[in-house]
CSV table of C-alpha atoms in Angstrom, one decimal:
chain,number,residue,atom,x,y,z
Z,1,ARG,CA,40.9,9.8,48.4
Z,2,GLU,CA,43.1,13.2,48.3
Z,3,SER,CA,41.1,14.3,45.2
Z,4,TYR,CA,38.0,14.5,47.2
Z,5,PHE,CA,39.6,16.6,50.0
Z,6,TYR,CA,40.8,19.1,47.2
Z,7,LYS,CA,37.4,19.5,45.6
Z,8,ILE,CA,36.2,20.3,49.0
Z,9,VAL,CA,38.7,22.8,49.1
Z,10,PHE,CA,38.0,24.2,46.1
Z,11,ARG,CA,34.2,24.6,46.8
Z,12,ILE,CA,34.6,26.3,50.1
Z,13,HIS,CA,36.8,28.9,48.2
Z,14,LYS,CA,33.8,29.3,45.8
Z,15,LEU,CA,31.2,29.5,48.7
Z,16,ARG,CA,33.5,32.3,50.4
Z,17,LEU,CA,33.3,34.3,46.7
Z,18,LEU,CA,29.7,33.8,45.9
Z,19,ALA,CA,28.6,34.4,49.6
Z,20,ARG,CA,29.7,38.0,49.1
Z,21,MET,CA,27.2,38.3,46.0
Z,22,HIS,CA,24.2,36.3,47.7
Z,23,SER,CA,20.6,36.6,46.2
Z,24,LYS,CA,18.3,39.2,47.8
Z,25,ASP,CA,15.8,36.4,48.6
Z,26,LEU,CA,18.5,35.3,51.5
Z,27,SER,CA,19.1,38.0,54.4
Z,28,ARG,CA,23.0,38.3,55.2
Z,29,ARG,CA,22.7,36.7,58.2
Z,30,ASP,CA,21.2,33.4,56.7
Z,31,VAL,CA,24.3,33.6,54.5
Z,32,GLU,CA,26.5,33.9,57.2
Z,33,ARG,CA,25.2,31.2,59.4
Z,34,SER,CA,25.1,28.7,56.5
Z,35,SER,CA,28.9,29.6,55.4
Z,36,GLY,CA,29.5,29.2,59.0
Z,37,TYR,CA,28.4,25.6,58.9
Z,38,VAL,CA,30.2,24.9,56.3
Z,39,GLU,CA,33.5,26.2,57.6
Z,40,ASN,CA,32.9,24.2,61.1
Z,41,VAL,CA,32.4,21.0,58.9
Z,42,PHE,CA,35.2,21.4,56.6
Z,43,THR,CA,37.3,22.1,60.1
Z,44,LEU,CA,36.0,19.0,61.7
Z,45,LEU,CA,37.4,17.3,58.5
Z,46,VAL,CA,40.7,18.4,58.7
Z,47,LYS,CA,41.2,17.4,62.4
Z,48,GLN,CA,39.7,14.0,61.1
Z,49,ARG,CA,42.3,13.7,58.7
Z,50,ASN,CA,45.1,15.2,60.8
Z,51,ALA,CA,44.2,12.6,63.6
Z,52,ILE,CA,44.0,9.6,60.9
Z,53,GLU,CA,47.2,10.7,59.7
Z,54,ALA,CA,48.9,10.0,63.0
Z,55,MET,CA,47.4,7.0,63.6
Z,56,ALA,CA,48.4,5.6,60.3
Z,57,ALA,CA,52.1,6.8,61.2
Z,58,SER,CA,51.7,5.0,64.8
Z,59,HIS,CA,50.3,2.1,63.0
Z,60,SER,CA,53.4,1.8,60.8
Z,61,ASP,CA,55.6,2.1,63.6
Z,62,LEU,CA,53.8,-1.0,65.7
Z,63,THR,CA,53.7,-2.8,62.7
Z,64,ASP,CA,57.6,-2.2,62.2
Z,65,LEU,CA,57.9,-3.4,66.0
Z,66,ALA,CA,55.9,-6.2,65.9
Z,67,ARG,CA,58.0,-7.7,62.7
Z,68,MET,CA,61.2,-7.0,64.5
Z,69,THR,CA,60.0,-9.0,67.6
Z,70,SER,CA,58.9,-11.8,65.4
Z,71,ASP,CA,62.3,-11.8,64.2
Z,72,VAL,CA,64.2,-12.0,67.5
Z,73,PHE,CA,62.0,-14.9,68.5
Z,74,ALA,CA,62.7,-16.5,65.2
Z,75,LEU,CA,66.4,-17.0,65.9
Z,76,PRO,CA,67.7,-20.6,66.5
Z,77,HIS,CA,66.8,-22.0,70.1
Z,78,SER,CA,69.4,-24.6,69.7
Z,79,PRO,CA,73.2,-23.8,69.6
Z,80,PRO,CA,75.0,-22.9,66.3
Z,81,THR,CA,76.4,-25.3,64.2
Z,82,HIS,CA,79.3,-23.3,63.3
Z,83,PRO,CA,82.0,-22.7,66.1
Z,84,ASP,CA,81.7,-18.9,65.8
Z,85,PRO,CA,78.4,-17.4,67.5
Z,86,ALA,CA,79.2,-13.8,66.9
Z,87,PRO,CA,77.0,-13.4,63.6
Z,88,SER,CA,73.7,-14.2,65.7
Z,89,GLN,CA,75.0,-12.0,68.9
Z,90,THR,CA,75.5,-9.4,66.1
Z,91,ARG,CA,72.0,-9.7,64.4
Z,92,LEU,CA,70.5,-9.7,68.0
Z,93,ARG,CA,71.9,-6.3,69.1
Z,94,THR,CA,71.2,-4.8,66.0
Z,95,LEU,CA,67.2,-5.7,66.3
Z,96,ALA,CA,67.5,-4.7,69.9
Z,97,TRP,CA,68.9,-1.4,69.2
Z,98,GLN,CA,66.0,-0.8,66.4
Z,99,GLN,CA,63.4,-2.2,68.8
Z,100,LYS,CA,64.7,0.5,71.1
Z,101,GLY,CA,64.8,3.2,68.6
Z,102,PHE,CA,61.0,2.4,67.6
Z,103,LEU,CA,59.8,2.3,71.5
Z,104,ASP,CA,61.7,5.8,72.0
Z,105,THR,CA,59.7,7.1,68.7
Z,106,LEU,CA,56.7,5.9,70.5
Z,107,CYS,CA,57.0,7.0,73.7
Z,108,GLU,CA,57.8,10.8,72.6
């Protein structure tokens, strides 16, 4: 995936160098127009790449939030068999703070 991006970057760099010494059969205007088109498509590619990266990060945060939420609902609903319920409360408090942190991150 990354290799294709860097191949494109290299080819655009090569295009910029070759555009300076174009064939006499092509007008300067045609060369500039073609180079501008390629530069514009590359700009769109970079914007899409950044959008996908941001979406992947959000997806990762949402996946973590879903996992923590399922952990909360997986807590036993019946009273614990041991006399001290503190360990379950500690786990629940930890999960609640983690969820708050993820929600704060998503809302930024």
